[in-house]
Short mmCIF file of C-alpha atoms and ligand atoms in Angstrom, two decimals:
data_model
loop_
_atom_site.label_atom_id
_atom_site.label_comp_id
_atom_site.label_asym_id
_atom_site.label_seq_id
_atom_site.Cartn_x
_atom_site.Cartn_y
_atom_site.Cartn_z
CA UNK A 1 0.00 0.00 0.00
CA UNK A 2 1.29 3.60 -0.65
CA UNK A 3 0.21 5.60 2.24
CA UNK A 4 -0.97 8.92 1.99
CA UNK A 5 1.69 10.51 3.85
CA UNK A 6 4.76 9.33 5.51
CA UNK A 7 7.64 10.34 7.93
CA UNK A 8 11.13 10.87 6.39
CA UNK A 9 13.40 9.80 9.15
CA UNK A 10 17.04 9.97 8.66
CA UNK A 11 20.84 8.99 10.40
CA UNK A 12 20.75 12.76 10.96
CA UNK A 13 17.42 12.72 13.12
CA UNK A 14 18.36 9.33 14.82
CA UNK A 15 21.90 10.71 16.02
CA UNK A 16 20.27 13.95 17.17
CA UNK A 17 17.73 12.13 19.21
CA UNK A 18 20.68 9.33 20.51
CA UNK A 19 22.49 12.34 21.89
CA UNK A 20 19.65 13.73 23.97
CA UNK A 21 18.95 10.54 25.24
CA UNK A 22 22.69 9.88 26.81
CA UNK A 23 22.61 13.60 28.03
CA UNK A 24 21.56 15.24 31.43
CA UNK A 25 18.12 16.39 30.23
CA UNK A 26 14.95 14.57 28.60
CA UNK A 27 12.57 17.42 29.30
CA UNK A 28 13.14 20.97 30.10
CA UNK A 29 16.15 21.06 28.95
CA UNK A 30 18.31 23.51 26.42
CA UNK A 31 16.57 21.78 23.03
CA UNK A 32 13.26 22.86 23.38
CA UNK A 33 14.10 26.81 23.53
CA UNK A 34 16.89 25.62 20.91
CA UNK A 35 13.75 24.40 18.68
CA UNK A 36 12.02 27.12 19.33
CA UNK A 37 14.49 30.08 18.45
CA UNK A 38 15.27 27.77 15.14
CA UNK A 39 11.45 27.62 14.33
CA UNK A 40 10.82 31.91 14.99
CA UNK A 41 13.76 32.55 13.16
CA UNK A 42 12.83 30.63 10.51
CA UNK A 43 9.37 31.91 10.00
CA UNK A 44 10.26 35.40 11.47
CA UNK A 45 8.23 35.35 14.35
CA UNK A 46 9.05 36.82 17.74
CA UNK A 47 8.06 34.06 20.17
CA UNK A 48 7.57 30.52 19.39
CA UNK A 49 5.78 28.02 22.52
CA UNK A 50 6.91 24.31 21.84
CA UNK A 51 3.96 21.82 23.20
CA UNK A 52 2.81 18.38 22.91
CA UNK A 53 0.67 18.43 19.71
CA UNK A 54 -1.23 21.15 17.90
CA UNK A 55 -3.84 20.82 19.16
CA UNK A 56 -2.67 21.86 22.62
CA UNK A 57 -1.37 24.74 20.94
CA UNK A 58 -5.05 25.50 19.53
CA UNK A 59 -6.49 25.28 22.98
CA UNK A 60 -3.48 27.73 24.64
CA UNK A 61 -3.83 29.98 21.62
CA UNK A 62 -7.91 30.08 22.84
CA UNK A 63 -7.11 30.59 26.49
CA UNK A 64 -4.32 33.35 26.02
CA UNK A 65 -7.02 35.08 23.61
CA UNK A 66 -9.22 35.08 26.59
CA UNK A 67 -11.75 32.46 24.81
CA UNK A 68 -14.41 31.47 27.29
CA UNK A 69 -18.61 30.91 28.37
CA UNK A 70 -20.24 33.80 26.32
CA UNK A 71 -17.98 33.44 23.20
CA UNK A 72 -17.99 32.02 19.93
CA UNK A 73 -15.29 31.02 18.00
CA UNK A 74 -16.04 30.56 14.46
CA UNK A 75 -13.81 28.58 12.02
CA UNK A 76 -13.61 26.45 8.24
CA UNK A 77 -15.94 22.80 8.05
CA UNK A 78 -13.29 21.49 6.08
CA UNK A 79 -10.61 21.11 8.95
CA UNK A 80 -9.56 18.21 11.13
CA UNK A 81 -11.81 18.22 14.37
CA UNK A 82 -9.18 19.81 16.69
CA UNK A 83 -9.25 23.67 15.21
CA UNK A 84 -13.18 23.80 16.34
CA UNK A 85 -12.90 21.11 19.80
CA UNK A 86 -10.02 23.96 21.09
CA UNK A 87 -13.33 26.70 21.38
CA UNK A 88 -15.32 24.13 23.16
CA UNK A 89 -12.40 23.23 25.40
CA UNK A 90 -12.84 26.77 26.41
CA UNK A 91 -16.66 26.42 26.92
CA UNK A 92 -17.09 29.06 23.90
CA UNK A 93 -19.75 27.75 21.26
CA UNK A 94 -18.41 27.09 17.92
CA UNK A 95 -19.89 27.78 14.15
CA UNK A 96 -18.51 27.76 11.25
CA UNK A 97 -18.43 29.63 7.85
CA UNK A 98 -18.18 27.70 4.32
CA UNK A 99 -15.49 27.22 1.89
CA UNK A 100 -14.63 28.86 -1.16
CA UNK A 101 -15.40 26.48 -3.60
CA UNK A 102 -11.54 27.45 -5.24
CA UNK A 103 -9.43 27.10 -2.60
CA UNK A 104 -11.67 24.90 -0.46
CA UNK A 105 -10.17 27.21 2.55
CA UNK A 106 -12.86 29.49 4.93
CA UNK A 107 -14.34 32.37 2.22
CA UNK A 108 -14.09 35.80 3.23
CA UNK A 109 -16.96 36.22 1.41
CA UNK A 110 -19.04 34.39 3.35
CA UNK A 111 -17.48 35.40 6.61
CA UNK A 112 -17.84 38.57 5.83
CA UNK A 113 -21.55 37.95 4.96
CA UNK A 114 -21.70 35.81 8.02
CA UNK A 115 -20.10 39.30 10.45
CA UNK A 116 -23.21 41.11 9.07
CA UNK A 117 -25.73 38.90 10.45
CA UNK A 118 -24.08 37.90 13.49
CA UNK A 119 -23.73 42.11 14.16
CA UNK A 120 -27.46 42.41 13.91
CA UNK A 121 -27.40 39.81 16.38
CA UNK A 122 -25.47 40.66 18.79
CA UNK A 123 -23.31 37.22 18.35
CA UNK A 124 -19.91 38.74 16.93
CA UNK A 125 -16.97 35.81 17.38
CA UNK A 126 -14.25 36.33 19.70
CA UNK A 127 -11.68 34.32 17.93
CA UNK A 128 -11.95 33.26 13.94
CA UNK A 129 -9.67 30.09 13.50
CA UNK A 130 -8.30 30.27 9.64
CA UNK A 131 -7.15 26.80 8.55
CA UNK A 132 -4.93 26.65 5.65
CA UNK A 133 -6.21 23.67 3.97
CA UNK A 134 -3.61 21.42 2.06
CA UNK A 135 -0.80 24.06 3.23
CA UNK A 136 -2.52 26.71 0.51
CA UNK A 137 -2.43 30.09 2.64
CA UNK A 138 -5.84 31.21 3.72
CA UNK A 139 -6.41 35.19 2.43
CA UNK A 140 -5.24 36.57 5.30
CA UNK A 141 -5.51 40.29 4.44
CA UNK A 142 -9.09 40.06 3.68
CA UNK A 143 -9.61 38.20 7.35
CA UNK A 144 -7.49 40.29 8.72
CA UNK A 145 -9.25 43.34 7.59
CA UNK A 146 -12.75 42.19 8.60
CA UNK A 147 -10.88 41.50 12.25
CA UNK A 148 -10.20 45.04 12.84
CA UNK A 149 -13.77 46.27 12.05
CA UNK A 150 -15.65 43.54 13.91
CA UNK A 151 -13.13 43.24 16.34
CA UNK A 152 -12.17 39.55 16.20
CA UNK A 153 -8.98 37.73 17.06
CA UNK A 154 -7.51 35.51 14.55
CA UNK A 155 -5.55 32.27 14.91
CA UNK A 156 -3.83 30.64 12.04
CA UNK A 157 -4.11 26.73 11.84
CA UNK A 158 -1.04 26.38 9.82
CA UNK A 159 -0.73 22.77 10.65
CA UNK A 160 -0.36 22.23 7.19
CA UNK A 161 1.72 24.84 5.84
CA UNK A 162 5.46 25.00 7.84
CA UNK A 163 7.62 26.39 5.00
CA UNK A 164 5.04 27.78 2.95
CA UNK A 165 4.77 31.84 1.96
CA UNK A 166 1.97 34.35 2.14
CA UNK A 167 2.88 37.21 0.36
CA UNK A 168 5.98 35.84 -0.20
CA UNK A 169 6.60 35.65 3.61
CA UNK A 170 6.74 32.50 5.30
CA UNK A 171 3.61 31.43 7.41
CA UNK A 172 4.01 31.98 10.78
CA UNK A 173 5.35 35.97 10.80
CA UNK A 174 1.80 36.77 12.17
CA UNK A 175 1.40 39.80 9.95
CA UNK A 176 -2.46 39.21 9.79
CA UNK A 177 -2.88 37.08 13.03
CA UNK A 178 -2.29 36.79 16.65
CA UNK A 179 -1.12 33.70 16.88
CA UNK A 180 -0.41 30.97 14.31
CA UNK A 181 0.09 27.12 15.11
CA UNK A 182 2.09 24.45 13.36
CA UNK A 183 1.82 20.41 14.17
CA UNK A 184 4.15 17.99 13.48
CA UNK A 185 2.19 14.86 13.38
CA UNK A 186 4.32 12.01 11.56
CA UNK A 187 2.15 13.04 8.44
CA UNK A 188 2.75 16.86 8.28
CA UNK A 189 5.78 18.62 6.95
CA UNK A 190 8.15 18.02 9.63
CA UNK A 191 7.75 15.66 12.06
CA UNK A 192 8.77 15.23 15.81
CA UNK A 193 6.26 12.33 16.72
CA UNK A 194 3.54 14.06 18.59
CA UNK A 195 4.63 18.17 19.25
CA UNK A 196 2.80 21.05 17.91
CA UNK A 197 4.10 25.02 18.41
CA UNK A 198 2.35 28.09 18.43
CA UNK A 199 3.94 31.09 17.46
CA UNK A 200 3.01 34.91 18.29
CA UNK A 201 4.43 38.76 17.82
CA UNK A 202 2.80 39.41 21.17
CA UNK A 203 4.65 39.42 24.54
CA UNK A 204 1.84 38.81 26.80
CA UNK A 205 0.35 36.23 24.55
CA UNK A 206 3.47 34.45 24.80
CA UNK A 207 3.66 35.14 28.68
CA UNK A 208 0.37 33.40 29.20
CA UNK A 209 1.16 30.59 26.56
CA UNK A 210 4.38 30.02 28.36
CA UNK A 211 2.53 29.92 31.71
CA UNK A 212 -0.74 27.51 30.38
CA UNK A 213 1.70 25.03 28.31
CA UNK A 214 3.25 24.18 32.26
CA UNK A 215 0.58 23.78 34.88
CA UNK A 216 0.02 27.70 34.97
CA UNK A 217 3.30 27.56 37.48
CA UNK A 218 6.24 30.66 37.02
CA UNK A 219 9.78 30.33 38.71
CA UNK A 220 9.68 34.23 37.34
CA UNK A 221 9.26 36.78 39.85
CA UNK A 222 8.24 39.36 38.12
CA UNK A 223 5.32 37.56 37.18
CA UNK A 224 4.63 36.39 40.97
CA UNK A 225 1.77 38.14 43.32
CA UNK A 226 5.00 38.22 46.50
CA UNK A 227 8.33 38.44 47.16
CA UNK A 228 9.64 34.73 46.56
CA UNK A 229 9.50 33.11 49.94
CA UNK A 230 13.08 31.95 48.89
CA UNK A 231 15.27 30.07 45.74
CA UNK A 232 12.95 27.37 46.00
CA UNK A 233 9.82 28.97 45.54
CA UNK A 234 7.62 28.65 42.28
CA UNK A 235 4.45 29.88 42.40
CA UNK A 236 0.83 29.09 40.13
CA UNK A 237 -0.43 32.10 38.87
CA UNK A 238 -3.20 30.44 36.40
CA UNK A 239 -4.86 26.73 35.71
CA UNK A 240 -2.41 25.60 33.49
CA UNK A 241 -1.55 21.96 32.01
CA UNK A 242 0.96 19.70 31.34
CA UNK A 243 1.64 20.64 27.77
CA UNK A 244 5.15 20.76 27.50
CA UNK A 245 7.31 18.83 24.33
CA UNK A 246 10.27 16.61 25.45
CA UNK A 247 13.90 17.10 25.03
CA UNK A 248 14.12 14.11 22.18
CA UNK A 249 11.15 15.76 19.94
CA UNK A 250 12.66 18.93 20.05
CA UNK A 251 16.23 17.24 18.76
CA UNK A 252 14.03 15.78 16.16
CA UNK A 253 12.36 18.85 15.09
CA UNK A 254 15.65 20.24 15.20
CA UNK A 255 17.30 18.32 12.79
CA UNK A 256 14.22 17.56 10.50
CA UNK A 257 13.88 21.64 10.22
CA UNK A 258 16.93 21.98 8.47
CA UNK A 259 15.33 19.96 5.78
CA UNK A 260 12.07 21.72 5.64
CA UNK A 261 12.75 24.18 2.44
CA UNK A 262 14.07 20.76 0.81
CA UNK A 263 10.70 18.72 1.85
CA UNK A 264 8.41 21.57 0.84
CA UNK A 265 10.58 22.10 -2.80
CA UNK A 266 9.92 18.06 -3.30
CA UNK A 267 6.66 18.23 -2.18
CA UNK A 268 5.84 20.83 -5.30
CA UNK A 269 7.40 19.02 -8.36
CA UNK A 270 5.29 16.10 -7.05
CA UNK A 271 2.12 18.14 -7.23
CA UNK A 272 3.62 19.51 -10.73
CA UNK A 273 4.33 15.87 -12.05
CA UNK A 274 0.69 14.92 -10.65
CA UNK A 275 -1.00 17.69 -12.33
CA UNK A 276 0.43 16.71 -15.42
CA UNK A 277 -0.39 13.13 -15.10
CA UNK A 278 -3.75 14.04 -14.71
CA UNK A 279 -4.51 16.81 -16.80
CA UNK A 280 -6.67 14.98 -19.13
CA UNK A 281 -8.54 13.16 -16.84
CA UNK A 282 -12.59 13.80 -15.43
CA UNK A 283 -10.93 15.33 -12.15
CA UNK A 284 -10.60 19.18 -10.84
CA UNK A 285 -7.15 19.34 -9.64
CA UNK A 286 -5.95 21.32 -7.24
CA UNK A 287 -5.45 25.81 -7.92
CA UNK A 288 -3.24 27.67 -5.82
CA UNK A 289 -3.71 31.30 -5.29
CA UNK A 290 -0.87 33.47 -6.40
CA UNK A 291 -0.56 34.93 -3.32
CA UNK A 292 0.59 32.08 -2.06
CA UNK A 293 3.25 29.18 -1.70
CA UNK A 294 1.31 26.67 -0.27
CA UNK A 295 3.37 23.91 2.16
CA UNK A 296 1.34 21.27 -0.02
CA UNK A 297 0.61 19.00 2.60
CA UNK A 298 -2.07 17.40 0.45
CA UNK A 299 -2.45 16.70 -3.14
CA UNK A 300 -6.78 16.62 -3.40
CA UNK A 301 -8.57 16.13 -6.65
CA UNK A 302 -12.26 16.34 -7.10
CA UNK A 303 -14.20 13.41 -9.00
CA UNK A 304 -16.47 14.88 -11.63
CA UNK A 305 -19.74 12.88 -11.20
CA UNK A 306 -21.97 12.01 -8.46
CA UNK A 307 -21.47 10.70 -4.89
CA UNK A 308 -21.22 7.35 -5.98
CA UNK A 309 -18.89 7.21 -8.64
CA UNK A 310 -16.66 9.16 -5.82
CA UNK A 311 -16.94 6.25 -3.50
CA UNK A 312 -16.48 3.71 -6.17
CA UNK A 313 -13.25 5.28 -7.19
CA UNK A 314 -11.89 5.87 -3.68
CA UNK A 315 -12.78 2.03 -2.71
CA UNK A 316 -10.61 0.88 -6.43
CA UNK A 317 -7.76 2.61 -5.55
CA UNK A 318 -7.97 1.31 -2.27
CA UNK A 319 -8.08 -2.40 -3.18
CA UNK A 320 -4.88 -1.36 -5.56
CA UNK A 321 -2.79 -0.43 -3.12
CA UNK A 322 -3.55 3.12 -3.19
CA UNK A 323 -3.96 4.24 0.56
CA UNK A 324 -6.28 7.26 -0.73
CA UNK A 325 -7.66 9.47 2.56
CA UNK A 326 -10.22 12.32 2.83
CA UNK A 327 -9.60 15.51 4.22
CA UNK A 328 -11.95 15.83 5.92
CA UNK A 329 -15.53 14.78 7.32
CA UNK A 330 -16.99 18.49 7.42
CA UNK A 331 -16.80 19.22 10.93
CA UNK A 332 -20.42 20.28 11.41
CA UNK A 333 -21.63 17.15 10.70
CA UNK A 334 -19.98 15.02 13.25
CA UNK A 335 -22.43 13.53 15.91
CA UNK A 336 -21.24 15.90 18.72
CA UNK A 337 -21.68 19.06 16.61
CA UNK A 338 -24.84 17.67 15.08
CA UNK A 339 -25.76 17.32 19.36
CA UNK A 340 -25.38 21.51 19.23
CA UNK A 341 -27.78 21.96 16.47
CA UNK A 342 -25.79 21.66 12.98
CA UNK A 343 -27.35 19.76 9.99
CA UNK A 344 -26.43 18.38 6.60
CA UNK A 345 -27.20 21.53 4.26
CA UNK A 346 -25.81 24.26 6.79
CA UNK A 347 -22.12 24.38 4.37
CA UNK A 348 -23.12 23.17 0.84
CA UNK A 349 -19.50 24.04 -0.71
CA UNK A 350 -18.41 21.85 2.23
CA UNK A 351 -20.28 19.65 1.95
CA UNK A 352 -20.30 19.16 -1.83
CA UNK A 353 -16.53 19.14 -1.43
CA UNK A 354 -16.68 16.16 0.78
CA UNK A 355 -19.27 14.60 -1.91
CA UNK A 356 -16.27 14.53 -4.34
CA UNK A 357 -12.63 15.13 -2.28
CA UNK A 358 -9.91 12.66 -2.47
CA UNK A 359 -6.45 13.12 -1.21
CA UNK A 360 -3.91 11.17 -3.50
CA UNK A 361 -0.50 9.94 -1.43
CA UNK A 362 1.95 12.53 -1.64
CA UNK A 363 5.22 12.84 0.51
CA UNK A 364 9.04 13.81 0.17
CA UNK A 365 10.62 10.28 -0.33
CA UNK A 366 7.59 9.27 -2.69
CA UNK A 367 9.06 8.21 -6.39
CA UNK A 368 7.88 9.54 -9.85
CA UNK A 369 7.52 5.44 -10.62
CA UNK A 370 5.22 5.76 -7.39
CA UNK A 371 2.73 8.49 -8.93
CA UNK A 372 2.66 6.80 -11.94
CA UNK A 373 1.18 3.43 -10.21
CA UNK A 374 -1.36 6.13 -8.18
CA UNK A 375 -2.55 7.43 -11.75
CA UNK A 376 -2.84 4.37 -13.62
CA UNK A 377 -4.62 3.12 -10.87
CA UNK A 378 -7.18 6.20 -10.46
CA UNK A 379 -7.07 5.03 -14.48
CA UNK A 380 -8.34 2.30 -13.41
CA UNK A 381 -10.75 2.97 -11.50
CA UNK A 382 -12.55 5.65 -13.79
CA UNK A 383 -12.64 3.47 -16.41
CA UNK A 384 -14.15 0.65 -14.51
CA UNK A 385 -17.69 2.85 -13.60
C1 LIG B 401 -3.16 17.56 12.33
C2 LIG B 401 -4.04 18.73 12.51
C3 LIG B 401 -4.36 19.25 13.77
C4 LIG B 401 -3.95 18.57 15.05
O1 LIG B 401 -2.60 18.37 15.12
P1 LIG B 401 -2.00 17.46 16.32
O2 LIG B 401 -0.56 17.87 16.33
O3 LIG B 401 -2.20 16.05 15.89
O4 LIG B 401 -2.72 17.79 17.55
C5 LIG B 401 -5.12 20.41 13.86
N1 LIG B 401 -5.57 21.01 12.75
C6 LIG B 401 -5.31 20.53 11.51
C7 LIG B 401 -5.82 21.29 10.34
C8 LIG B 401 -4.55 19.37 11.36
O5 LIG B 401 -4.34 18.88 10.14
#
């Protein structure tokens, strides 16, 4: 089976990760800030918060915005369940605002349609949760905009995009958000097992990450309530949790980052050799906005036809050894949103997205010979309906 994504582990990362494991430290040690200076650097952001997965940085990200009971955080269908559960976490409601049908990322067209009603309302969000789908930048100047007049917060879900550009700066500057958050999942761009970073301009945003990612507990007196009884004393300022990324995923992350303009490169001439395969096929294939260098997490093409054929063609190239995904199940139709009210029919780009999706396996160490036995065997399966 070719998976849809894979891990590119080499000697490199495996010596990196030896070394931390023979030395003084496997947490809270010197690699994690290491990682984290590498990662701002490289992205040009001021602070960067190393934690356990994404989606602990999504639900920091929601606290340090001052997400709670009252608030709404609104955000794409089309996103892995984690960039909505992070407002619920919170005890904020959640909704959502459809896709545009190009870029299958959250339209500011209908969000800004959305801001309108929700004025009259008297239900503005709090925090707006962009996810850029596939690594293809959301249009962050057009959220951004409508941020400032309806007063929203915005948090970049860039756990798809490490090493891509918007506006021909990387993602992760946070010129158009307050925070932005990467994962590094096995099947992203750069992997350190499970670990996840969020990344912000703001001092006290990073001050309260800092303090949330580690039990809400400061060794920092100038962030204490007293005079520190003595050098012992630590002191919880906040409800914080146990958040915090080891010493051997930070070593990883380390060493894989230095291959993350390489990864991202490779990742685009196998979306180019793709799109030529395909051309002449009954598919849409993917379009990338030119504001953007998208981290091209995922490759998805759209079946032309009806829901069926879709299925039929996703269970073929599964029985050839295609391992095919779909990303994703729009959100608002899981059981536990449908609990809160949603329905089939609230997002119809979303959901006639997910009538058609399929991602095709793409990764660094995948071979042209590889894409060629994906095509013929999406050949395959058209020509077998
Ligand atoms: C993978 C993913 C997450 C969650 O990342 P973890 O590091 O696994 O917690 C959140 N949002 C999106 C869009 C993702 O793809």
């Amino acid at each position: 089976m070719i998976p849809y994504g894979r891990q590119d582990i080499q000697q490199a990362d495996i010596d990196a990760v030896l070394e931390v494991l023979q030395s003084d430290f496997l947490t809270q040690g010197p690699m994690v800030p290491r990682f984290e200076q590498a990662v701002a650097e490289k992205v040009g952001a001021r602070h960067a918060l190393a934690v356990n997965s994404a989606t602990s940085a999504l639900h920091i990200a929601c606290l340090a915005l001052g997400l709670g009971e009252g608030d709404w955080l609104w955000t794409t269908p089309i996103t892995f369940v984690a960039s909505a559960n992070c407002g619920r976490y919170c005890g904020a409601q959640v909704d959502f605002v459809d896709i545009d049908p190009r870029t299958y990322n959250l339209s500011p067209e209908a969000l800004e349609a959305k801001l309108e009603r929700a004025e009259v309302e008297g239900r503005l969000p709090k925090v707006v949760v962009a996810v850029h789908l596939c690594g293809q930048p959301c249009d962050m100047q057009a959220i951004h905009a409508l941020g400032q007049r309806y007063g929203f917060r915005i948090i970049e879900d860039a756990s798809h995009a490490i090493g891509g550009k918007y506006q021909n700066e990387y993602i992760g500057s946070g010129r158009y958000s307050d925070v932005t958050v990467f994962s590094f999942h096995p099947v992203k761009i750069i992997t350190t097992a499970e670990g996840g970073m969020a990344l912000t301009n703001d001092n006290d945003l990073a001050s309260r990450m800092n303090l949330l990612r580690s039990h809400g507990v400061t060794r920092d007196p100038t962030l204490m309530t007293c005079v520190p009884d003595g050098p012992w004393y630590y002191q919880q300022v906040d409800l914080g949790f146990n958040y915090r990324m080891t010493e051997l995923q930070a070593a990883l992350g380390l060493s894989q980052l230095e291959r993350l303009d390489s990864y991202v490169a490779r990742r685009h001439e196998l979306s180019q050799y793709y799109s030529e395969l395909l051309k002449d096929l009954p598919l849409t294939l993917p379009w990338q906005h030119p504001d953007g260098y998208s981290g091209l997490h995922l490759y998805v093409i759209r079946i032309v036809g009806d829901e069926k054929k879709h299925k039929a063609v996703f269970e073929s190239l599964r029985e050839q050894g295609v391992g095919v995904n779909l990303h994703y199940i729009p959100v608002h139709t899981q059981p536990y949103y449908m609990n809160m009210g949603f329905s089939a029919g609230d997002f119809p780009e979303a959901e006639a997205y997910y009538a058609d999706a399929i991602s095709l396996p793409m990764f660094p160490t995948m071979t042209e010979k590889q894409q060629e036995k994906v095509v013929k065997a999406l050949c395959v399966a058209l020509e077998g309906l």
